[in-house]
Coordinates of C-alpha atoms (C1' of nucleotides) in Angstrom, one line a residue:
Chain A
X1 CA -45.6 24.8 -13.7
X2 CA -43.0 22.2 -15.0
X3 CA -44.1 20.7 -17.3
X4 CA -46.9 21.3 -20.6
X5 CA -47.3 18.6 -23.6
X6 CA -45.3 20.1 -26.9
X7 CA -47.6 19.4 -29.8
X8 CA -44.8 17.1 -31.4
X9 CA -45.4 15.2 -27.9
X10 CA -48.9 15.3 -28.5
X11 CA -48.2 14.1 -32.0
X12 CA -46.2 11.6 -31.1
X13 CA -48.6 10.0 -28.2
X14 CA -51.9 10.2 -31.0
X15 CA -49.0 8.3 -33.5
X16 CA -48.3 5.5 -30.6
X17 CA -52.1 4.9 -30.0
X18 CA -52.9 4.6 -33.9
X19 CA -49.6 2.2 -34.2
X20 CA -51.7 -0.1 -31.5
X21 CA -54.7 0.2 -33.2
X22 CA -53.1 -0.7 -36.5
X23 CA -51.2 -3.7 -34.6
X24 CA -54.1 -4.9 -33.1
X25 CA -56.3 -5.2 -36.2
X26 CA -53.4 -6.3 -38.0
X27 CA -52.8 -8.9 -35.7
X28 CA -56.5 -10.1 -36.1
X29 CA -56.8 -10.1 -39.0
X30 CA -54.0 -12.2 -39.5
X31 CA -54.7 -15.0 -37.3
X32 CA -57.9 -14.1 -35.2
X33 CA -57.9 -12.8 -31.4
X34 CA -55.9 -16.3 -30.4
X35 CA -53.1 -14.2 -32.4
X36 CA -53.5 -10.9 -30.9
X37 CA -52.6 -10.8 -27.3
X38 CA -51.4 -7.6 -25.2
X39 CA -47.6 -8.6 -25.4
X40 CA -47.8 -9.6 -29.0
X41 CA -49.9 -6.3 -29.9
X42 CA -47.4 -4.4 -28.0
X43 CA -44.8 -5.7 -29.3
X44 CA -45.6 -5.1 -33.2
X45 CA -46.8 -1.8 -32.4
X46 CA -43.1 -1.3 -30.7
X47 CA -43.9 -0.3 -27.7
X48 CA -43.9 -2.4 -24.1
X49 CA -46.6 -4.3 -22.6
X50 CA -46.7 -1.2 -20.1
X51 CA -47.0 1.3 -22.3
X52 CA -49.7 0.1 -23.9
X53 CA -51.9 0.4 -20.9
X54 CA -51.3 4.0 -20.7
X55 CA -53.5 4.2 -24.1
X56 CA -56.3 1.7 -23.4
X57 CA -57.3 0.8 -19.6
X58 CA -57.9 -3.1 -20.8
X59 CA -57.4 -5.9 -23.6
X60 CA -61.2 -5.8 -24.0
X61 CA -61.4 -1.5 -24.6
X62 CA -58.6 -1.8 -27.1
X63 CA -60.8 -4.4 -29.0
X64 CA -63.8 -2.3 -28.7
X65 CA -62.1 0.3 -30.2
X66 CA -60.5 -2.0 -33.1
X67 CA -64.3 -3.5 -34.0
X68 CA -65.7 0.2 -33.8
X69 CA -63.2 1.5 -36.2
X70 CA -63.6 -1.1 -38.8
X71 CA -66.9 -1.6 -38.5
X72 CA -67.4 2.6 -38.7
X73 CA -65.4 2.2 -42.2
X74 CA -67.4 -0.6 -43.4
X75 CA -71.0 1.4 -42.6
X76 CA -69.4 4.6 -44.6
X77 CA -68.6 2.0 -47.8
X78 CA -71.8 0.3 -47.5
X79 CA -73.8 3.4 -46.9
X80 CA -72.9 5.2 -50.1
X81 CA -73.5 2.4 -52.1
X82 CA -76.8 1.6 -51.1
X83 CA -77.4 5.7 -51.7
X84 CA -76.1 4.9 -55.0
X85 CA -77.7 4.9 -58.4
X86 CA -79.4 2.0 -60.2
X87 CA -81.8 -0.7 -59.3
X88 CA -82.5 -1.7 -55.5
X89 CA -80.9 -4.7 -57.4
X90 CA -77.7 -3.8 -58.5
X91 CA -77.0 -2.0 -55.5
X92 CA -77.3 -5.0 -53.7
X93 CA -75.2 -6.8 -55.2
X94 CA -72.7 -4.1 -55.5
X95 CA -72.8 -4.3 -51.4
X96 CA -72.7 -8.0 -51.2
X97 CA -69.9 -7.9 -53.7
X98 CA -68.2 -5.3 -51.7
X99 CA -68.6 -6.5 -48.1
X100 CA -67.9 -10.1 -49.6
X101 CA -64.6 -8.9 -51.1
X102 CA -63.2 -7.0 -48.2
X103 CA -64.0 -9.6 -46.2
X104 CA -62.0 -12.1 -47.8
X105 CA -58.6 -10.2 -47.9
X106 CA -59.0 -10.2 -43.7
X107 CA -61.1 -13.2 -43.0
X108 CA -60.5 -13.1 -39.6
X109 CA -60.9 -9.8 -38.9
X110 CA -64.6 -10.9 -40.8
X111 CA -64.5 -13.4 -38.5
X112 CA -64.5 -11.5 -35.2
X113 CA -67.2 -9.7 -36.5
X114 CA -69.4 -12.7 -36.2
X115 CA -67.4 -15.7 -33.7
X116 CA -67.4 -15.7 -30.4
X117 CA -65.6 -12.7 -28.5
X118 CA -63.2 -14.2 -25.6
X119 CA -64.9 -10.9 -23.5
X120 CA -68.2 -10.0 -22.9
X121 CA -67.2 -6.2 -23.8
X122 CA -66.2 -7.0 -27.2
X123 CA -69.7 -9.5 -27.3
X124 CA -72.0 -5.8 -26.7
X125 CA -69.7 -4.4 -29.5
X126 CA -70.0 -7.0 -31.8
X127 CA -74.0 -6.3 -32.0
X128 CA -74.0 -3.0 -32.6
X129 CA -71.7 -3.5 -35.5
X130 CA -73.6 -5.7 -36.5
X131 CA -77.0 -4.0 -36.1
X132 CA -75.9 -1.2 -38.3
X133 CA -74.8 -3.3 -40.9
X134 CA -77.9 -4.6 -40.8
X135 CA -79.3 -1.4 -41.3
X136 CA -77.9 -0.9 -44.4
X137 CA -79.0 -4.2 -45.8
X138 CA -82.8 -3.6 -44.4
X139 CA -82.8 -0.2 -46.2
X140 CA -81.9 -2.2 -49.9
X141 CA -84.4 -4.7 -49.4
X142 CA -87.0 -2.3 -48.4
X143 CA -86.1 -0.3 -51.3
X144 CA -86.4 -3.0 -53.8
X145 CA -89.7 -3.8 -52.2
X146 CA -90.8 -0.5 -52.6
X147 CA -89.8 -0.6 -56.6
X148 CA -91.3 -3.8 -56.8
X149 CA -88.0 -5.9 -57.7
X150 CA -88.4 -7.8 -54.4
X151 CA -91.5 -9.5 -53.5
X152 CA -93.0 -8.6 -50.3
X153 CA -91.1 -10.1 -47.6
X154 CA -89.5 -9.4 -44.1
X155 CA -86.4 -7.4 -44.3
X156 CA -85.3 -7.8 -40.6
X157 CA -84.9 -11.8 -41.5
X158 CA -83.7 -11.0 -45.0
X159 CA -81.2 -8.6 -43.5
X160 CA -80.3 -10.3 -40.9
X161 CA -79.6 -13.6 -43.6
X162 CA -77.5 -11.2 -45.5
X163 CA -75.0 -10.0 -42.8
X164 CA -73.7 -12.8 -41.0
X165 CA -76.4 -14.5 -41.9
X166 CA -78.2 -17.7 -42.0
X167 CA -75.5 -18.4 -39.3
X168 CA -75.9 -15.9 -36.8
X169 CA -79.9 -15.9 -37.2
X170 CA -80.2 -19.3 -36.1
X171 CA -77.2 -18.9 -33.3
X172 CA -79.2 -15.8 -31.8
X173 CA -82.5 -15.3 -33.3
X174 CA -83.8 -11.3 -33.5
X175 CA -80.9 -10.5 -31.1
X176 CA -79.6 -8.1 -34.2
X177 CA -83.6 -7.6 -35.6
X178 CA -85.3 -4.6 -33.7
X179 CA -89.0 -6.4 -34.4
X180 CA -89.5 -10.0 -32.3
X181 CA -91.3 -12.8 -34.7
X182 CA -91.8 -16.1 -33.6
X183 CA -90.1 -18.8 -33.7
X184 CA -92.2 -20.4 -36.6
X185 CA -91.5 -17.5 -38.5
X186 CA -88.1 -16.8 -38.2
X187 CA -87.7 -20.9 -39.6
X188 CA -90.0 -20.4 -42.1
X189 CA -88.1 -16.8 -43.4
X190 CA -84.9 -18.9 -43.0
X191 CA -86.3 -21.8 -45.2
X192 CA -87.6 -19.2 -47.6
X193 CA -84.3 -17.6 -47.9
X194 CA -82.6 -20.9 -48.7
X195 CA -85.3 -22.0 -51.2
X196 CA -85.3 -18.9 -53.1
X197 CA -81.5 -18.5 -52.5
X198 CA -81.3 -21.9 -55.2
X199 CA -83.5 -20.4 -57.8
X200 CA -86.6 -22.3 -56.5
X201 CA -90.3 -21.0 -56.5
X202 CA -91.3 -20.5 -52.8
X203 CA -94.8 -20.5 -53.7
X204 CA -95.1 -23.3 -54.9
Chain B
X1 CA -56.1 -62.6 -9.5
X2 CA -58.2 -60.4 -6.8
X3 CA -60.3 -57.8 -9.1
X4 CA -62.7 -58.1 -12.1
X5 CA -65.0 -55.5 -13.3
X6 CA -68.1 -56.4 -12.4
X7 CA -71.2 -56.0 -15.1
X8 CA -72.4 -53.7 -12.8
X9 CA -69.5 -52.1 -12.3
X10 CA -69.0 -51.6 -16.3
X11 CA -72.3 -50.3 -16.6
X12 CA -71.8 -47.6 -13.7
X13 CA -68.2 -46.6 -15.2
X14 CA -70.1 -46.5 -19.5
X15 CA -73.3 -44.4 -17.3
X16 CA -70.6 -41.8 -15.6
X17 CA -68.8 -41.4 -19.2
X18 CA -72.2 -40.8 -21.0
X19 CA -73.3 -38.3 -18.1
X20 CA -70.3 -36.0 -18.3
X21 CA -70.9 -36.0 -22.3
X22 CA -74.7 -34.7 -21.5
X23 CA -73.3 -32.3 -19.1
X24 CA -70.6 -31.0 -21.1
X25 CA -73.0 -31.1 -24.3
X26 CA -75.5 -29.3 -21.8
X27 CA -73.4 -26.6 -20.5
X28 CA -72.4 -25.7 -24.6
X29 CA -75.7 -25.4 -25.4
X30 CA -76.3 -23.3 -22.6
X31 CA -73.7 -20.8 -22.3
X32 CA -71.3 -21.5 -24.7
X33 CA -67.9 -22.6 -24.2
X34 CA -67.3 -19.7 -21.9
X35 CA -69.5 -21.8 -19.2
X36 CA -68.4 -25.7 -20.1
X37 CA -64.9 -25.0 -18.3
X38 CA -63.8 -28.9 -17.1
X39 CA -64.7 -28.5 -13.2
X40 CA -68.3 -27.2 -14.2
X41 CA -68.6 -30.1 -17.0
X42 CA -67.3 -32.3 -13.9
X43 CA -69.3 -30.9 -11.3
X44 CA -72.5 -30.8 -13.7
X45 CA -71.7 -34.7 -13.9
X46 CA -71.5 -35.5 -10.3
X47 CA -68.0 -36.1 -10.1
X48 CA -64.7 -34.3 -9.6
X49 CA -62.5 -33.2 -11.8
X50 CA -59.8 -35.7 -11.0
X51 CA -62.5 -38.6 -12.1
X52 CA -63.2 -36.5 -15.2
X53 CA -59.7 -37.7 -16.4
X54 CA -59.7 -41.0 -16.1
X55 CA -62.5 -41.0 -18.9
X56 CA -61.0 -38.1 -21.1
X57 CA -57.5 -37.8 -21.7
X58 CA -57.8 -33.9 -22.0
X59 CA -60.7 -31.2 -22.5
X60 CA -59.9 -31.1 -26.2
X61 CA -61.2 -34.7 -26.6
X62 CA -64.1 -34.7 -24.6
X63 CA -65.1 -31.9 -26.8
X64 CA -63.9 -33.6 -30.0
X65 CA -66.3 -36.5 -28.9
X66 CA -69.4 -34.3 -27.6
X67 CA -68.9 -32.6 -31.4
X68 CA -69.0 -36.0 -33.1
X69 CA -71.6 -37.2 -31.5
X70 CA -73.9 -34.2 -32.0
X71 CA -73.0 -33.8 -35.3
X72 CA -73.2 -37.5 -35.8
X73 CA -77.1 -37.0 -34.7
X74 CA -77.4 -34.3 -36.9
X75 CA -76.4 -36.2 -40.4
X76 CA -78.4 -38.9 -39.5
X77 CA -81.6 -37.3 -39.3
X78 CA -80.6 -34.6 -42.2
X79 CA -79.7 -38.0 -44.5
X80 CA -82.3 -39.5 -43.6
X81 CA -84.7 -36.3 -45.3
X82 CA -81.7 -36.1 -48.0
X83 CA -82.9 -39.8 -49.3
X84 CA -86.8 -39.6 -48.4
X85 CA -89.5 -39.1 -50.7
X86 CA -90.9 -35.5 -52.3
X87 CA -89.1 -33.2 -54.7
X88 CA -85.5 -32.0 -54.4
X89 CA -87.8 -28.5 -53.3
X90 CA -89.4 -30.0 -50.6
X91 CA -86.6 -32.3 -49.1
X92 CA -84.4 -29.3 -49.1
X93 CA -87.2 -27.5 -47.1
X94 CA -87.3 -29.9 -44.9
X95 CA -84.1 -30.7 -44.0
X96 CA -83.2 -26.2 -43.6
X97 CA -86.0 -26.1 -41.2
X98 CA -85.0 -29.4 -39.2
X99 CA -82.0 -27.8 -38.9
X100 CA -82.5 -24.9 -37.8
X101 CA -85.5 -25.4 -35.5
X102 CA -82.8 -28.0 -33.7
X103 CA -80.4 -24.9 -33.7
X104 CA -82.8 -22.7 -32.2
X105 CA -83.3 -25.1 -29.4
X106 CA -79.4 -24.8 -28.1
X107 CA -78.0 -22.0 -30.3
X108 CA -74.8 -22.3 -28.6
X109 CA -74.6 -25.6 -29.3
X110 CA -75.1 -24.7 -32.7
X111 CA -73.3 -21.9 -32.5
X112 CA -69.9 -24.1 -31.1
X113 CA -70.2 -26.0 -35.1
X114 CA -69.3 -22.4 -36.2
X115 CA -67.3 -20.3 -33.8
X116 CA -64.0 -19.9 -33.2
X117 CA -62.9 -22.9 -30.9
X118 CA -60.9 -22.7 -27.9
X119 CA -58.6 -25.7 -29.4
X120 CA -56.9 -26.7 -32.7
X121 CA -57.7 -30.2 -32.0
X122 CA -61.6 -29.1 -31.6
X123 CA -61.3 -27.1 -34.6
X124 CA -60.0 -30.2 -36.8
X125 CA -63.2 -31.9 -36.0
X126 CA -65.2 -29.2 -36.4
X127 CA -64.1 -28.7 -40.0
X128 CA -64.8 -32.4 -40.5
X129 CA -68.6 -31.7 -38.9
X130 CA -69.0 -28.7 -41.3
X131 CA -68.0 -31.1 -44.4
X132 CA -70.1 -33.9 -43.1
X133 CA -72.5 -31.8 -43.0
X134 CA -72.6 -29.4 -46.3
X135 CA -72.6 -33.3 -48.2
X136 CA -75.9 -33.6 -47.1
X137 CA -77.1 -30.0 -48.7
X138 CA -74.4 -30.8 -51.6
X139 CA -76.5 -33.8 -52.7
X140 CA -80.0 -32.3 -52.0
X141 CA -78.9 -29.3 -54.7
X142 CA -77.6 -31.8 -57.1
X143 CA -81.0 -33.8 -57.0
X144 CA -82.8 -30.5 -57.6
X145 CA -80.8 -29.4 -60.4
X146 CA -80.8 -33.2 -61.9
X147 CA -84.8 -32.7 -61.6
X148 CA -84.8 -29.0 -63.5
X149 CA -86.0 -27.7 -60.5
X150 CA -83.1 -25.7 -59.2
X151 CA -81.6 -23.6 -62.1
X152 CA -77.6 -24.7 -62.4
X153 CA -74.9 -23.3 -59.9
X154 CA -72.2 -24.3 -58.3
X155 CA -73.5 -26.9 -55.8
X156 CA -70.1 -26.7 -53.3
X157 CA -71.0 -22.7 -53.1
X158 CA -74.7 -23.4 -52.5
X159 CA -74.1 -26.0 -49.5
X160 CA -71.8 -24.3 -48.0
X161 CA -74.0 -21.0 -48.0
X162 CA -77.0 -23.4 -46.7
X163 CA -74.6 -24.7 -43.6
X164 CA -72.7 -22.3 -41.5
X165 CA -73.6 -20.7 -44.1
X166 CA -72.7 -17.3 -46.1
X167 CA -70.9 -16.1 -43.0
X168 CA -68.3 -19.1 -43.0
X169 CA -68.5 -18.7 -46.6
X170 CA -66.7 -15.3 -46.2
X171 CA -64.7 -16.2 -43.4
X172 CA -62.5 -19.2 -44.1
X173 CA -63.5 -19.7 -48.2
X174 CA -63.9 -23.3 -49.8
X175 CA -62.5 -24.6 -46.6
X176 CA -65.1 -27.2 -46.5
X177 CA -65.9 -27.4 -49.8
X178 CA -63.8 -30.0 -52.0
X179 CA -63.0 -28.2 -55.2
X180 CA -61.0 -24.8 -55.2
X181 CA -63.0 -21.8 -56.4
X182 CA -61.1 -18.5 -57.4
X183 CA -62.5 -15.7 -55.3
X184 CA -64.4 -13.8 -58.2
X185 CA -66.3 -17.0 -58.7
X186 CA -66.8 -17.5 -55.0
X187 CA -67.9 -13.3 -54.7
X188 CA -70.0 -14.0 -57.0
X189 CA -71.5 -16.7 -55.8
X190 CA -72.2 -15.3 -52.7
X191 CA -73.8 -12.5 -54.2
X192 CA -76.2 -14.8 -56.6
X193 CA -76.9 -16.6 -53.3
X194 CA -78.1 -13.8 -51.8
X195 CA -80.3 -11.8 -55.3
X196 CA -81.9 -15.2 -55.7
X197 CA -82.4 -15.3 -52.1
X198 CA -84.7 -11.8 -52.2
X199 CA -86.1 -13.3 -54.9
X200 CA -84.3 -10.9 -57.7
X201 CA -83.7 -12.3 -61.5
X202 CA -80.2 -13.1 -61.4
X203 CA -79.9 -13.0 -64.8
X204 CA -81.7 -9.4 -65.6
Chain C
dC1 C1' -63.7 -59.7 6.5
dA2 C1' -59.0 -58.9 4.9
dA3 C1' -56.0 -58.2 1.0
dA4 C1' -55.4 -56.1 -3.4
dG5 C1' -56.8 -53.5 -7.1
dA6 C1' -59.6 -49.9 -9.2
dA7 C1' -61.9 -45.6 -8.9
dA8 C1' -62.7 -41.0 -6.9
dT9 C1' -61.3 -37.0 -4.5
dG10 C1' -59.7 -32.3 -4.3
dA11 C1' -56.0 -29.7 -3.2
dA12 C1' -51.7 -28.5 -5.3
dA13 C1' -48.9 -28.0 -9.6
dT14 C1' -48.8 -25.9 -14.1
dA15 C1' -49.8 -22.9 -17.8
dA16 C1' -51.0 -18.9 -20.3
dG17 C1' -52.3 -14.7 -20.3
dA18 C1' -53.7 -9.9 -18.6
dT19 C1' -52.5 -6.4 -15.5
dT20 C1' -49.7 -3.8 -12.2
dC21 C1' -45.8 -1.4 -10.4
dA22 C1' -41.2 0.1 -8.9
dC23 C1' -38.1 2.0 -11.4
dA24 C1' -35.6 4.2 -15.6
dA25 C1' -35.6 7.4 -19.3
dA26 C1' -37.1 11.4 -21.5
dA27 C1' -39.4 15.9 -22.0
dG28 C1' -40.6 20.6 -20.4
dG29 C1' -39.7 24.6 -17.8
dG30 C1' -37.1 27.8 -15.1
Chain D
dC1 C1' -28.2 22.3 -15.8
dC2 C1' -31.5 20.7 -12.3
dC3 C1' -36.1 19.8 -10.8
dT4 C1' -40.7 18.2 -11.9
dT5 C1' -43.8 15.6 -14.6
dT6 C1' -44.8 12.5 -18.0
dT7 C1' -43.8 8.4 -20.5
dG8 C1' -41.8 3.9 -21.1
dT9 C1' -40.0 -0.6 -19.3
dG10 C1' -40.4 -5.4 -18.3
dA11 C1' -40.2 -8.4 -14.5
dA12 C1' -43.4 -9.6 -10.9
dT13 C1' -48.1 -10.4 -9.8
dC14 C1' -52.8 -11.7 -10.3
dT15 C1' -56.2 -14.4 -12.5
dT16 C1' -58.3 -18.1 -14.5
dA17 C1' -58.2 -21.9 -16.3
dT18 C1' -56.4 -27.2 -17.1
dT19 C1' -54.0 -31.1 -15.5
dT20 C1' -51.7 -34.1 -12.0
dC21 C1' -51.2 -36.9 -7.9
dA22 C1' -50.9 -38.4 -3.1
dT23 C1' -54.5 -40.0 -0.5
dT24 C1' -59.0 -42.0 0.5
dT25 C1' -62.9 -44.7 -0.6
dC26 C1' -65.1 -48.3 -2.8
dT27 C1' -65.2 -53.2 -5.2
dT28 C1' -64.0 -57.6 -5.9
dT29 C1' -62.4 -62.0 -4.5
dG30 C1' -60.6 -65.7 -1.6

DNA sequence: CAAAGAAATGAAATAAGATTCACAAAAGGG
DNA sequence: CCCTTTTGTGAATCTTATTTCATTTCTTTG
């Protein structure tokens, strides 16, 4: 036996993966996936092009990886405020307000979240994360529902509106939703979003 | 002097130009950019890729043009509910679900006004689609406010939420809107957007 | 129909980026 | 210190597009 990983080898090799993690969402973040190819990820996380593949077997794992990471820390944020106290109401906003924020200071890390992925990989990613993001939305409107802040309503369009929203519901209707509705429906809860949205009376 | 287009001849040359913009407008709507790749927009035309470029200078401009012209389409018919008859209420309803059930139809297509482009020059004209656009929505919320319908807000946040809409909002902020916003203003726009949206006081 | 110009073809050139690989450097164990 | 194994390098290769161009085919006109 010649050879047997030290732990400050170990160490090091975990450090050198995070480092590419780190460049990679960096990179994103700054100027989109156009902005974060191999060489230039490998290159800010000071490592070679080759090296890099020893961590990740492709481009399109790495960016996996990268979306499930941030979108993990986003569901943790979003999570415990919608487990919060107060109102169905003010934890709402305090989610909006919180997504909406964080969003801003990376808009194109936001942004991958929701554009089109250069790989197919990434695209399967990108609707989990943004199924369970949903999720936490659904439970908030259900809650306020429940309390009676809300009128009644359905909270896979409303959730899906919320996250994405209005955007991504008409670009790929119910993909995110686990119930199908039809087509009428899905306009109509659109409509209804964007009517109540300005303050107006949807019955009337 | 040995050669003169022909009327015949024009028309066949203005037919070929119009049939690669269906098929490269086609193919968007279909699969995206991913499947419009210039041989596929080409062959989908009946020609080769060689002919392709005697009536497009590059990829980027054929797209430009297929962009204009959709969006083009698009203001039309949204001015055209913008300036009918019926409360700001009901003209806004109209012209959300014209849009979207015409999104539904090709979500890519729709999805192409939005998403990342391949090109900078196709993302210049995009912007200029998104602004065209969010005018039309921009007037419709100032009528309603005018009338005492809608409840007062800042119009630029409200169209852009209505087009692209509270995703694009996020991701590149007051891009398309005209007047600069300061991000608590825009935070919190987005997050009266979406109370009012649910149908919550935003007030209480 | 023959000459001359215009349009079409599609294979080759180009470009840009991901991936591989032969080799070099470093680490671990005796 | 030398051998083995792992890790790192970066130029070469592969891949997937767009774009060009020498050649062919079609149109027009005398």
């Amino acid at each position: 036996m010649a050879y047997k990983r030290s732990t400050l080898m170990q160490e090091r090799l975990a450090d050198n993966r995070e480092r590419i993690l780190k460049a990679a969402r960096a990179l994103v973040a700054e100027g989109g996936f156009r902005q974060a190819s191999v060489t230039a990820v490998a290159q800010s996380a000071g490592l070679s092009t080759g090296a890099l593949y020893r961590y990740f077997p492709s481009k399109a794992e790495l960016f996996v990886e990268v979306l499930g990471a941030a979108v993990a820390h986003e569901v943790a944020i979003l999570g415990d405020i919608a487990r919060g106290d107060g109102s169905a109401t003010q934890r709402l906003r305090a989610a909006v307000e919180s997504f909406a924020r964080r969003a801003l200071q990376g808009p194109y890390l936001a942004y991958a979240f929701i554009a089109e992925p250069a790989d197919p990989e990434v695209e399967a990613a990108r609707l989990i994360a943004r199924a369970q993001i949903g999720d936490v939305f659904k439970k908030l409107l259900k809650d306020g529902i429940a309390s009676g802040e809300f009128p009644k309503q359905s909270v896979d369009i409303g959730a899906a509106c919320i996250v994405g929203a209005f955007t991504e519901a008409l670009v790929r209707p119910v993909a995110p939703t686990a119930k199908r509705v039809t087509e009428d429906k899905l306009v109509e809860g659109i409509a209804d979003f964007c009517l109540r949205a300005v303050g107006a009376r949807v019955g009337g």
